Structures are given as structure tokens and as C-alpha cells.
Amino acid sequence: MFKRRTPEAPANPPQVVKPGGKGRPTPKRRDAEKLRRQPITAPASGKEAYKRRRAQLAENRVKTREGMAKGDEKHLLKRDKGPVRRLARDYVDARRTVGSYLMYAMFAIVLLSILPVPAAKLLVLFAPPVLLVLVFGEGLLLSRGIKRLAAERFPDENAKGVGMYAAMRAMQIRRLRVPNPQVRVGEREKV
């Protein structure tokens, strides 16, 4: 009455391999958990735990710094992420800008201010405002250019603040820019 009507299932059923499948059966949960478990290697003291933690954090910082320098999207700050920001970086890095030489020029102006020559004193008086106006004008032109280009290439992406981002990057010394420039001066944008 309560007997099985189907014959017993074979001990090892034939494996059916689907095209695109992984080619092996899914492991049982207990077996997968056994493989995941590792013995706990707790530090002997609080000092040792602190040293391990500091070493781990230092290693993470090095990886993050290297990733940021390379422009790896995973390691970038929120302000640098996205295809629009990458386009802005490449757009600015492909040009020589007055803003990137501003610090050098200001240092030269300070050195000129030491000289007792009247022409140098006059130059020191008028050069900083002229330089600042040039940098400001260049920032506006870069901002307009990158906004237009971003709207053409990435119409669905959020381009809010990309103009200011490009202008601020243009004012940084090229060697000190983070993420590092990915294009040479005169080269076209990569995106």
C-alpha cells in the first residue's frame, strides 16, 4: 500500500552537461562551508593586533594610491569617477595651460620683487592681476568646451560640475595632478 512505485534511483546518476554550463555538480552547502572555513589566527596580544591592523591599512593605502595614479575607476575618489570626468581629465591633460604654469610665474614674480630695478617693481605690480585674468579666462573657455563635448559624447550622463572640475585641474601643475595624466600634451582624448 505505501510502497514506492518507481524503481530505485541509481547511486550515481549520469551527468548531463549543458552547453555553457560549469561542467561539474554544485557542491553541497556543508562541503562549501568546510572549504571556506579557516582556522582563526588571532593575535596573541593587543599590540600585535594593532601592528597587523596598521600593516594592513598601509598596504591598502599603497594599493589605493597606485590605483588612483593609474586612473583605475575602482580606486578613484567620488569626484573623479565616471566617463564624463575621465573625458574632462583627458581634455585638460591634452593641452598646455597658463594655469599649470601659474605657480612658477608667481615664484618668479616674488624673486623679481627682491631686485632694486624700477622696471622689475612695475612688473611685480601689474603681472599678478594679468596672470589671474588669463587663468580665469582660460578656465571659462575650458569649462565651456568640456561641457559641450560631454553633452555630445555622453548625453545620458550627469555632467554637473564638470566645467569647474576641468578648470581646477588645468590650474594644477601637470606633474602633481591626481589621477596622473593618461594622455600626452597634443594627443587627442582617449574616450
Short mmCIF file of N, CA and C in Angstrom, two decimals:
data_model
loop_
_atom_site.label_atom_id
_atom_site.label_comp_id
_atom_site.label_asym_id
_atom_site.label_seq_id
_atom_site.Cartn_x
_atom_site.Cartn_y
_atom_site.Cartn_z
N MET A 1 0.80 -1.18 0.00
CA MET A 1 0.00 0.00 0.00
C MET A 1 0.85 1.27 0.00
N PHE A 2 1.82 1.38 0.89
CA PHE A 2 2.65 2.58 0.92
C PHE A 2 4.00 2.31 0.28
N LYS A 3 4.00 1.56 -0.71
CA LYS A 3 5.22 1.15 -1.36
C LYS A 3 5.57 2.13 -2.48
N ARG A 4 6.87 2.23 -2.75
CA ARG A 4 7.29 3.06 -3.86
C ARG A 4 6.90 2.40 -5.16
N ARG A 5 6.42 3.18 -6.07
CA ARG A 5 6.02 2.61 -7.34
C ARG A 5 7.10 2.74 -8.40
N THR A 6 8.03 3.68 -8.16
CA THR A 6 9.10 3.84 -9.15
C THR A 6 10.30 3.03 -8.69
N PRO A 7 11.07 2.57 -9.64
CA PRO A 7 12.26 1.80 -9.24
C PRO A 7 13.27 2.73 -8.55
N GLU A 8 14.16 2.14 -7.78
CA GLU A 8 15.19 2.90 -7.05
C GLU A 8 16.05 3.69 -8.04
N ALA A 9 16.42 4.88 -7.60
CA ALA A 9 17.30 5.71 -8.43
C ALA A 9 18.70 5.15 -8.37
N PRO A 10 19.44 5.20 -9.45
CA PRO A 10 20.81 4.71 -9.41
C PRO A 10 21.66 5.54 -8.46
N ALA A 11 22.69 4.92 -7.89
CA ALA A 11 23.55 5.61 -6.91
C ALA A 11 24.27 6.79 -7.54
N ASN A 12 24.81 6.65 -8.70
CA ASN A 12 25.50 7.74 -9.41
C ASN A 12 24.73 8.06 -10.68
N PRO A 13 23.87 9.07 -10.64
CA PRO A 13 23.10 9.39 -11.84
C PRO A 13 24.02 9.91 -12.93
N PRO A 14 23.65 9.68 -14.18
CA PRO A 14 24.50 10.20 -15.27
C PRO A 14 24.48 11.73 -15.27
N GLN A 15 25.65 12.32 -15.52
CA GLN A 15 25.76 13.78 -15.50
C GLN A 15 25.40 14.33 -16.87
N VAL A 16 24.53 15.29 -16.85
CA VAL A 16 24.13 15.94 -18.09
C VAL A 16 24.88 17.27 -18.15
N VAL A 17 25.70 17.43 -19.16
CA VAL A 17 26.48 18.67 -19.30
C VAL A 17 25.77 19.56 -20.29
N LYS A 18 25.35 20.73 -19.80
CA LYS A 18 24.68 21.68 -20.67
C LYS A 18 25.73 22.53 -21.37
N PRO A 19 25.44 22.96 -22.58
CA PRO A 19 26.40 23.86 -23.23
C PRO A 19 26.45 25.17 -22.45
N GLY A 20 27.65 25.64 -22.15
CA GLY A 20 27.80 26.87 -21.37
C GLY A 20 27.73 26.63 -19.89
N GLY A 21 27.55 25.38 -19.43
CA GLY A 21 27.49 25.08 -18.00
C GLY A 21 28.88 25.03 -17.41
N LYS A 22 28.95 24.84 -16.10
CA LYS A 22 30.25 24.82 -15.44
C LYS A 22 30.92 23.45 -15.51
N GLY A 23 30.18 22.39 -15.89
CA GLY A 23 30.78 21.09 -16.11
C GLY A 23 30.99 20.26 -14.86
N ARG A 24 30.41 20.68 -13.75
CA ARG A 24 30.53 19.89 -12.51
C ARG A 24 29.30 20.18 -11.66
N PRO A 25 28.94 19.25 -10.77
CA PRO A 25 27.74 19.49 -9.95
C PRO A 25 28.00 20.56 -8.90
N THR A 26 26.94 21.21 -8.49
CA THR A 26 27.04 22.21 -7.43
C THR A 26 27.34 21.50 -6.12
N PRO A 27 28.34 21.97 -5.37
CA PRO A 27 28.66 21.29 -4.10
C PRO A 27 27.57 21.51 -3.06
N LYS A 28 27.47 20.59 -2.13
CA LYS A 28 26.51 20.75 -1.04
C LYS A 28 26.97 21.90 -0.15
N ARG A 29 26.01 22.50 0.52
CA ARG A 29 26.34 23.65 1.35
C ARG A 29 27.37 23.31 2.42
N ARG A 30 27.20 22.17 3.06
CA ARG A 30 28.13 21.83 4.15
C ARG A 30 29.55 21.67 3.61
N ASP A 31 29.69 21.12 2.40
CA ASP A 31 31.01 20.96 1.81
C ASP A 31 31.62 22.32 1.45
N ALA A 32 30.81 23.22 0.91
CA ALA A 32 31.30 24.55 0.55
C ALA A 32 31.72 25.33 1.80
N GLU A 33 30.93 25.20 2.87
CA GLU A 33 31.27 25.89 4.11
C GLU A 33 32.56 25.35 4.71
N LYS A 34 32.76 24.04 4.61
CA LYS A 34 34.00 23.43 5.12
C LYS A 34 35.21 24.01 4.41
N LEU A 35 35.08 24.17 3.09
CA LEU A 35 36.20 24.72 2.32
C LEU A 35 36.48 26.18 2.66
N ARG A 36 35.41 26.92 2.99
CA ARG A 36 35.58 28.34 3.31
C ARG A 36 36.18 28.56 4.68
N ARG A 37 35.88 27.67 5.60
CA ARG A 37 36.34 27.85 6.97
C ARG A 37 37.85 27.74 7.04
N GLN A 38 38.43 28.65 7.79
CA GLN A 38 39.87 28.61 8.02
C GLN A 38 40.09 28.75 9.51
N PRO A 39 41.18 28.20 10.00
CA PRO A 39 41.42 28.36 11.43
C PRO A 39 41.64 29.83 11.78
N ILE A 40 41.12 30.23 12.90
CA ILE A 40 41.27 31.62 13.35
C ILE A 40 42.67 31.79 13.90
N THR A 41 43.37 32.76 13.35
CA THR A 41 44.72 33.04 13.83
C THR A 41 44.68 34.39 14.52
N ALA A 42 44.13 34.38 15.72
CA ALA A 42 44.01 35.62 16.48
C ALA A 42 45.38 36.02 17.00
N PRO A 43 45.64 37.33 17.05
CA PRO A 43 46.91 37.77 17.58
C PRO A 43 47.03 37.46 19.07
N ALA A 44 48.26 37.28 19.51
CA ALA A 44 48.49 36.91 20.91
C ALA A 44 48.20 38.06 21.86
N SER A 45 48.43 39.30 21.39
CA SER A 45 48.21 40.44 22.28
C SER A 45 47.58 41.59 21.50
N GLY A 46 47.18 42.60 22.23
CA GLY A 46 46.59 43.78 21.61
C GLY A 46 47.60 44.53 20.76
N LYS A 47 48.86 44.53 21.22
CA LYS A 47 49.92 45.19 20.45
C LYS A 47 50.10 44.55 19.09
N GLU A 48 50.09 43.23 19.08
CA GLU A 48 50.25 42.50 17.83
C GLU A 48 49.07 42.77 16.89
N ALA A 49 47.87 42.81 17.45
CA ALA A 49 46.68 43.10 16.65
C ALA A 49 46.78 44.50 16.04
N TYR A 50 47.25 45.45 16.85
CA TYR A 50 47.40 46.83 16.39
C TYR A 50 48.43 46.90 15.26
N LYS A 51 49.54 46.16 15.39
CA LYS A 51 50.57 46.15 14.34
C LYS A 51 50.04 45.54 13.05
N ARG A 52 49.29 44.44 13.19
CA ARG A 52 48.71 43.81 12.00
C ARG A 52 47.76 44.75 11.29
N ARG A 53 46.92 45.42 12.08
CA ARG A 53 45.93 46.33 11.50
C ARG A 53 46.62 47.49 10.78
N ARG A 54 47.65 48.05 11.40
CA ARG A 54 48.38 49.16 10.77
C ARG A 54 49.05 48.71 9.48
N ALA A 55 49.62 47.50 9.48
CA ALA A 55 50.26 46.98 8.27
C ALA A 55 49.23 46.78 7.16
N GLN A 56 48.06 46.27 7.54
CA GLN A 56 47.00 46.05 6.56
C GLN A 56 46.51 47.38 5.98
N LEU A 57 46.33 48.39 6.83
CA LEU A 57 45.88 49.70 6.36
C LEU A 57 46.93 50.35 5.46
N ALA A 58 48.20 50.20 5.82
CA ALA A 58 49.27 50.76 4.98
C ALA A 58 49.29 50.11 3.61
N GLU A 59 49.10 48.80 3.58
CA GLU A 59 49.06 48.07 2.31
C GLU A 59 47.88 48.54 1.46
N ASN A 60 46.72 48.73 2.11
CA ASN A 60 45.54 49.21 1.38
C ASN A 60 45.76 50.62 0.83
N ARG A 61 46.43 51.48 1.63
CA ARG A 61 46.71 52.84 1.16
C ARG A 61 47.61 52.83 -0.06
N VAL A 62 48.62 51.97 -0.05
CA VAL A 62 49.54 51.87 -1.18
C VAL A 62 48.79 51.42 -2.43
N LYS A 63 47.94 50.40 -2.28
CA LYS A 63 47.15 49.91 -3.43
C LYS A 63 46.24 51.01 -3.97
N THR A 64 45.59 51.73 -3.05
CA THR A 64 44.68 52.80 -3.46
C THR A 64 45.43 53.91 -4.17
N ARG A 65 46.58 54.30 -3.62
CA ARG A 65 47.38 55.36 -4.23
C ARG A 65 47.83 54.97 -5.64
N GLU A 66 48.28 53.73 -5.79
CA GLU A 66 48.71 53.26 -7.11
C GLU A 66 47.53 53.21 -8.08
N GLY A 67 46.37 52.75 -7.59
CA GLY A 67 45.18 52.70 -8.43
C GLY A 67 44.73 54.09 -8.86
N MET A 68 44.80 55.05 -7.94
CA MET A 68 44.42 56.42 -8.28
C MET A 68 45.39 57.01 -9.29
N ALA A 69 46.68 56.74 -9.11
CA ALA A 69 47.67 57.27 -10.04
C ALA A 69 47.44 56.73 -11.46
N LYS A 70 47.04 55.47 -11.56
CA LYS A 70 46.80 54.86 -12.87
C LYS A 70 45.46 55.27 -13.45
N GLY A 71 44.58 55.82 -12.61
CA GLY A 71 43.25 56.19 -13.10
C GLY A 71 42.27 55.04 -13.05
N ASP A 72 42.56 54.02 -12.23
CA ASP A 72 41.68 52.86 -12.09
C ASP A 72 40.38 53.31 -11.42
N GLU A 73 39.28 53.07 -12.10
CA GLU A 73 37.96 53.56 -11.65
C GLU A 73 37.60 53.07 -10.25
N LYS A 74 38.04 51.89 -9.89
CA LYS A 74 37.69 51.30 -8.59
C LYS A 74 38.32 52.09 -7.43
N HIS A 75 39.49 52.67 -7.66
CA HIS A 75 40.21 53.34 -6.58
C HIS A 75 40.03 54.86 -6.57
N LEU A 76 39.35 55.40 -7.55
CA LEU A 76 39.21 56.85 -7.63
C LEU A 76 38.26 57.39 -6.56
N LEU A 77 38.45 58.65 -6.23
CA LEU A 77 37.51 59.33 -5.34
C LEU A 77 36.21 59.57 -6.09
N LYS A 78 35.16 59.87 -5.35
CA LYS A 78 33.85 60.06 -5.97
C LYS A 78 33.88 61.21 -6.98
N ARG A 79 34.63 62.25 -6.69
CA ARG A 79 34.68 63.41 -7.58
C ARG A 79 35.34 63.09 -8.91
N ASP A 80 36.16 62.02 -8.97
CA ASP A 80 36.90 61.67 -10.18
C ASP A 80 36.27 60.53 -10.98
N LYS A 81 35.21 59.93 -10.48
CA LYS A 81 34.64 58.75 -11.13
C LYS A 81 33.72 59.12 -12.28
N GLY A 82 33.66 58.22 -13.24
CA GLY A 82 32.71 58.34 -14.33
C GLY A 82 33.36 58.71 -15.65
N PRO A 83 32.69 58.38 -16.74
CA PRO A 83 33.25 58.66 -18.06
C PRO A 83 33.34 60.15 -18.39
N VAL A 84 32.44 60.96 -17.83
CA VAL A 84 32.48 62.39 -18.09
C VAL A 84 33.71 63.01 -17.44
N ARG A 85 34.01 62.60 -16.22
CA ARG A 85 35.20 63.13 -15.53
C ARG A 85 36.48 62.65 -16.21
N ARG A 86 36.48 61.41 -16.69
CA ARG A 86 37.66 60.91 -17.43
C ARG A 86 37.86 61.75 -18.69
N LEU A 87 36.76 62.05 -19.39
CA LEU A 87 36.85 62.89 -20.59
C LEU A 87 37.40 64.27 -20.23
N ALA A 88 36.94 64.84 -19.12
CA ALA A 88 37.42 66.16 -18.69
C ALA A 88 38.92 66.11 -18.38
N ARG A 89 39.36 65.05 -17.70
CA ARG A 89 40.79 64.93 -17.39
C ARG A 89 41.61 64.85 -18.67
N ASP A 90 41.17 64.02 -19.61
CA ASP A 90 41.90 63.87 -20.87
C ASP A 90 41.87 65.17 -21.68
N TYR A 91 40.75 65.86 -21.64
CA TYR A 91 40.58 67.12 -22.36
C TYR A 91 41.58 68.16 -21.85
N VAL A 92 41.73 68.24 -20.54
CA VAL A 92 42.66 69.22 -19.95
C VAL A 92 44.10 68.76 -20.12
N ASP A 93 44.35 67.48 -19.92
CA ASP A 93 45.73 66.98 -19.97
C ASP A 93 46.32 67.01 -21.37
N ALA A 94 45.49 67.08 -22.39
CA ALA A 94 45.97 67.12 -23.77
C ALA A 94 46.40 68.53 -24.17
N ARG A 95 46.30 69.51 -23.27
CA ARG A 95 46.63 70.90 -23.59
C ARG A 95 47.68 71.46 -22.63
N ARG A 96 48.41 72.41 -23.13
CA ARG A 96 49.26 73.22 -22.23
C ARG A 96 48.39 74.38 -21.78
N THR A 97 48.36 74.62 -20.48
CA THR A 97 47.52 75.69 -19.96
C THR A 97 48.36 76.71 -19.20
N VAL A 98 47.90 77.95 -19.21
CA VAL A 98 48.57 79.01 -18.46
C VAL A 98 48.48 78.70 -16.97
N GLY A 99 47.36 78.15 -16.55
CA GLY A 99 47.14 77.85 -15.13
C GLY A 99 48.15 76.88 -14.56
N SER A 100 48.62 75.93 -15.37
CA SER A 100 49.59 74.96 -14.85
C SER A 100 50.95 75.59 -14.61
N TYR A 101 51.21 76.75 -15.23
CA TYR A 101 52.48 77.46 -15.01
C TYR A 101 52.32 78.64 -14.07
N LEU A 102 51.14 78.81 -13.49
CA LEU A 102 50.88 79.97 -12.63
C LEU A 102 51.79 80.00 -11.41
N MET A 103 52.00 78.87 -10.76
CA MET A 103 52.85 78.85 -9.56
C MET A 103 54.29 79.21 -9.89
N TYR A 104 54.78 78.71 -11.02
CA TYR A 104 56.14 79.06 -11.43
C TYR A 104 56.26 80.56 -11.68
N ALA A 105 55.25 81.11 -12.36
CA ALA A 105 55.25 82.55 -12.65
C ALA A 105 55.19 83.38 -11.37
N MET A 106 54.37 82.96 -10.43
CA MET A 106 54.27 83.70 -9.17
C MET A 106 55.59 83.63 -8.39
N PHE A 107 56.26 82.50 -8.44
CA PHE A 107 57.56 82.37 -7.77
C PHE A 107 58.57 83.31 -8.43
N ALA A 108 58.55 83.40 -9.76
CA ALA A 108 59.45 84.31 -10.47
C ALA A 108 59.13 85.76 -10.12
N ILE A 109 57.86 86.08 -9.97
CA ILE A 109 57.47 87.45 -9.60
C ILE A 109 57.97 87.79 -8.21
N VAL A 110 57.89 86.85 -7.29
CA VAL A 110 58.41 87.09 -5.93
C VAL A 110 59.92 87.33 -5.99
N LEU A 111 60.64 86.56 -6.79
CA LEU A 111 62.08 86.78 -6.92
C LEU A 111 62.39 88.13 -7.55
N LEU A 112 61.57 88.54 -8.53
CA LEU A 112 61.76 89.86 -9.16
C LEU A 112 61.49 91.00 -8.18
N SER A 113 60.61 90.77 -7.23
CA SER A 113 60.29 91.84 -6.27
C SER A 113 61.48 92.16 -5.38
N ILE A 114 62.43 91.26 -5.28
CA ILE A 114 63.62 91.50 -4.46
C ILE A 114 64.59 92.45 -5.16
N LEU A 115 64.60 92.43 -6.50
CA LEU A 115 65.53 93.26 -7.26
C LEU A 115 65.24 94.75 -7.07
N PRO A 116 66.28 95.58 -6.98
CA PRO A 116 66.08 97.03 -6.80
C PRO A 116 65.87 97.79 -8.12
N VAL A 117 65.48 97.09 -9.19
CA VAL A 117 65.29 97.71 -10.51
C VAL A 117 63.85 98.21 -10.61
N PRO A 118 63.66 99.49 -11.03
CA PRO A 118 62.29 100.04 -11.13
C PRO A 118 61.40 99.28 -12.11
N ALA A 119 61.95 98.76 -13.21
CA ALA A 119 61.14 98.00 -14.19
C ALA A 119 60.62 96.71 -13.56
N ALA A 120 61.43 96.10 -12.72
CA ALA A 120 61.01 94.87 -12.04
C ALA A 120 59.88 95.17 -11.06
N LYS A 121 60.00 96.30 -10.37
CA LYS A 121 58.93 96.69 -9.42
C LYS A 121 57.61 96.92 -10.16
N LEU A 122 57.69 97.54 -11.33
CA LEU A 122 56.49 97.78 -12.13
C LEU A 122 55.88 96.46 -12.62
N LEU A 123 56.75 95.53 -13.04
CA LEU A 123 56.29 94.22 -13.49
C LEU A 123 55.61 93.46 -12.35
N VAL A 124 56.21 93.56 -11.16
CA VAL A 124 55.64 92.88 -9.98
C VAL A 124 54.26 93.44 -9.65
N LEU A 125 54.06 94.71 -9.93
CA LEU A 125 52.78 95.35 -9.63
C LEU A 125 51.67 94.90 -10.60
N PHE A 126 52.00 94.78 -11.91
CA PHE A 126 50.97 94.51 -12.90
C PHE A 126 50.86 93.04 -13.34
N ALA A 127 51.88 92.25 -13.16
CA ALA A 127 51.88 90.87 -13.65
C ALA A 127 50.87 89.97 -12.94
N PRO A 128 50.76 89.98 -11.61
CA PRO A 128 49.81 89.05 -10.96
C PRO A 128 48.35 89.22 -11.41
N PRO A 129 47.82 90.45 -11.45
CA PRO A 129 46.43 90.56 -11.92
C PRO A 129 46.24 90.10 -13.36
N VAL A 130 47.23 90.40 -14.23
CA VAL A 130 47.13 89.98 -15.63
C VAL A 130 47.13 88.45 -15.71
N LEU A 131 48.03 87.81 -14.95
CA LEU A 131 48.08 86.35 -14.94
C LEU A 131 46.77 85.75 -14.44
N LEU A 132 46.21 86.32 -13.39
CA LEU A 132 44.96 85.80 -12.84
C LEU A 132 43.80 85.95 -13.83
N VAL A 133 43.76 87.06 -14.55
CA VAL A 133 42.72 87.25 -15.56
C VAL A 133 42.88 86.22 -16.68
N LEU A 134 44.15 85.98 -17.10
CA LEU A 134 44.40 84.96 -18.13
C LEU A 134 43.94 83.58 -17.68
N VAL A 135 44.28 83.22 -16.45
CA VAL A 135 43.90 81.90 -15.92
C VAL A 135 42.38 81.79 -15.81
N PHE A 136 41.73 82.86 -15.35
CA PHE A 136 40.27 82.86 -15.23
C PHE A 136 39.62 82.70 -16.60
N GLY A 137 40.10 83.45 -17.59
CA GLY A 137 39.55 83.35 -18.95
C GLY A 137 39.77 81.97 -19.55
N GLU A 138 40.96 81.43 -19.33
CA GLU A 138 41.24 80.09 -19.82
C GLU A 138 40.33 79.05 -19.16
N GLY A 139 40.08 79.22 -17.86
CA GLY A 139 39.17 78.31 -17.16
C GLY A 139 37.76 78.36 -17.73
N LEU A 140 37.30 79.56 -18.07
CA LEU A 140 35.97 79.69 -18.69
C LEU A 140 35.91 79.00 -20.05
N LEU A 141 36.96 79.19 -20.86
CA LEU A 141 36.98 78.54 -22.17
C LEU A 141 37.03 77.02 -22.04
N LEU A 142 37.85 76.52 -21.14
CA LEU A 142 37.92 75.07 -20.93
C LEU A 142 36.59 74.53 -20.43
N SER A 143 35.96 75.27 -19.52
CA SER A 143 34.68 74.85 -18.97
C SER A 143 33.62 74.74 -20.06
N ARG A 144 33.53 75.75 -20.90
CA ARG A 144 32.54 75.71 -21.99
C ARG A 144 32.83 74.58 -22.96
N GLY A 145 34.11 74.40 -23.29
CA GLY A 145 34.49 73.35 -24.24
C GLY A 145 34.17 71.96 -23.74
N ILE A 146 34.48 71.68 -22.48
CA ILE A 146 34.25 70.34 -21.95
C ILE A 146 32.76 70.08 -21.75
N LYS A 147 32.00 71.10 -21.38
CA LYS A 147 30.56 70.91 -21.23
C LYS A 147 29.92 70.55 -22.58
N ARG A 148 30.35 71.23 -23.62
CA ARG A 148 29.81 70.96 -24.95
C ARG A 148 30.20 69.55 -25.40
N LEU A 149 31.47 69.19 -25.21
CA LEU A 149 31.95 67.87 -25.62
C LEU A 149 31.27 66.76 -24.82
N ALA A 150 31.09 66.97 -23.52
CA ALA A 150 30.43 65.96 -22.68
C ALA A 150 28.97 65.79 -23.10
N ALA A 151 28.31 66.87 -23.45
CA ALA A 151 26.91 66.77 -23.89
C ALA A 151 26.80 66.00 -25.21
N GLU A 152 27.80 66.14 -26.08
CA GLU A 152 27.79 65.40 -27.35
C GLU A 152 28.06 63.91 -27.13
N ARG A 153 29.10 63.61 -26.37
CA ARG A 153 29.54 62.21 -26.23
C ARG A 153 28.74 61.42 -25.21
N PHE A 154 28.32 62.05 -24.14
CA PHE A 154 27.59 61.35 -23.07
C PHE A 154 26.31 62.11 -22.74
N PRO A 155 25.31 62.07 -23.60
CA PRO A 155 24.09 62.84 -23.35
C PRO A 155 23.30 62.33 -22.13
N ASP A 156 23.44 61.05 -21.79
CA ASP A 156 22.67 60.50 -20.69
C ASP A 156 23.38 60.62 -19.33
N GLU A 157 24.67 60.96 -19.33
CA GLU A 157 25.44 61.04 -18.08
C GLU A 157 25.23 62.40 -17.41
N ASN A 158 25.42 62.41 -16.10
CA ASN A 158 25.33 63.65 -15.33
C ASN A 158 26.63 64.43 -15.49
N ALA A 159 26.55 65.63 -16.05
CA ALA A 159 27.74 66.45 -16.29
C ALA A 159 27.80 67.64 -15.33
N LYS A 160 27.11 67.53 -14.22
CA LYS A 160 27.07 68.64 -13.27
C LYS A 160 28.46 68.84 -12.65
N GLY A 161 28.97 70.06 -12.71
CA GLY A 161 30.24 70.40 -12.09
C GLY A 161 31.47 70.03 -12.91
N VAL A 162 31.27 69.51 -14.13
CA VAL A 162 32.42 69.07 -14.92
C VAL A 162 33.25 70.26 -15.41
N GLY A 163 32.62 71.40 -15.62
CA GLY A 163 33.36 72.59 -16.07
C GLY A 163 34.32 73.08 -14.99
N MET A 164 33.84 73.15 -13.77
CA MET A 164 34.70 73.58 -12.65
C MET A 164 35.79 72.54 -12.40
N TYR A 165 35.45 71.27 -12.55
CA TYR A 165 36.43 70.19 -12.38
C TYR A 165 37.58 70.36 -13.38
N ALA A 166 37.24 70.64 -14.64
CA ALA A 166 38.25 70.82 -15.67
C ALA A 166 39.09 72.07 -15.40
N ALA A 167 38.45 73.15 -15.00
CA ALA A 167 39.18 74.40 -14.74
C ALA A 167 40.14 74.23 -13.57
N MET A 168 39.71 73.55 -12.53
CA MET A 168 40.59 73.34 -11.37
C MET A 168 41.76 72.42 -11.73
N ARG A 169 41.52 71.42 -12.55
CA ARG A 169 42.60 70.53 -12.97
C ARG A 169 43.60 71.28 -13.84
N ALA A 170 43.12 72.22 -14.65
CA ALA A 170 44.00 72.99 -15.51
C ALA A 170 44.93 73.89 -14.71
N MET A 171 44.54 74.25 -13.49
CA MET A 171 45.38 75.11 -12.66
C MET A 171 46.44 74.34 -11.89
N GLN A 172 46.37 73.02 -11.89
CA GLN A 172 47.36 72.22 -11.16
C GLN A 172 48.60 72.01 -12.02
N ILE A 173 49.74 71.91 -11.37
CA ILE A 173 50.97 71.58 -12.07
C ILE A 173 50.81 70.17 -12.62
N ARG A 174 51.16 69.98 -13.87
CA ARG A 174 50.88 68.71 -14.55
C ARG A 174 51.45 67.51 -13.80
N ARG A 175 52.64 67.63 -13.28
CA ARG A 175 53.28 66.51 -12.59
C ARG A 175 52.57 66.14 -11.29
N LEU A 176 51.85 67.08 -10.70
CA LEU A 176 51.21 66.85 -9.41
C LEU A 176 49.74 66.48 -9.52
N ARG A 177 49.22 66.33 -10.72
CA ARG A 177 47.80 66.01 -10.89
C ARG A 177 47.53 64.57 -10.48
N VAL A 178 46.43 64.39 -9.76
CA VAL A 178 45.98 63.04 -9.37
C VAL A 178 44.53 62.93 -9.79
N PRO A 179 44.16 61.92 -10.52
CA PRO A 179 44.92 60.86 -11.15
C PRO A 179 45.91 61.41 -12.17
N ASN A 180 47.01 60.68 -12.37
CA ASN A 180 48.04 61.11 -13.30
C ASN A 180 47.46 61.28 -14.70
N PRO A 181 48.02 62.21 -15.48
CA PRO A 181 47.56 62.37 -16.86
C PRO A 181 47.73 61.08 -17.66
N GLN A 182 46.70 60.70 -18.40
CA GLN A 182 46.72 59.48 -19.20
C GLN A 182 47.01 59.76 -20.66
N VAL A 183 47.04 61.05 -21.05
CA VAL A 183 47.34 61.43 -22.43
C VAL A 183 48.50 62.42 -22.42
N ARG A 184 49.23 62.44 -23.52
CA ARG A 184 50.34 63.40 -23.66
C ARG A 184 49.80 64.72 -24.15
N VAL A 185 50.58 65.77 -23.99
CA VAL A 185 50.19 67.07 -24.50
C VAL A 185 50.13 67.00 -26.02
N GLY A 186 49.03 67.46 -26.57
CA GLY A 186 48.83 67.43 -28.02
C GLY A 186 48.10 66.18 -28.50
N GLU A 187 47.98 65.17 -27.67
CA GLU A 187 47.28 63.93 -28.04
C GLU A 187 45.78 64.14 -27.87
N ARG A 188 45.00 63.43 -28.64
CA ARG A 188 43.54 63.54 -28.53
C ARG A 188 43.05 62.81 -27.28
N GLU A 189 41.84 63.15 -26.85
CA GLU A 189 41.23 62.48 -25.70
C GLU A 189 41.02 61.01 -26.02
N LYS A 190 41.15 60.15 -25.01
CA LYS A 190 41.01 58.71 -25.22
C LYS A 190 39.57 58.25 -25.35
N VAL A 191 38.65 58.95 -24.77
CA VAL A 191 37.28 58.47 -24.68
C VAL A 191 36.53 58.56 -25.95
#
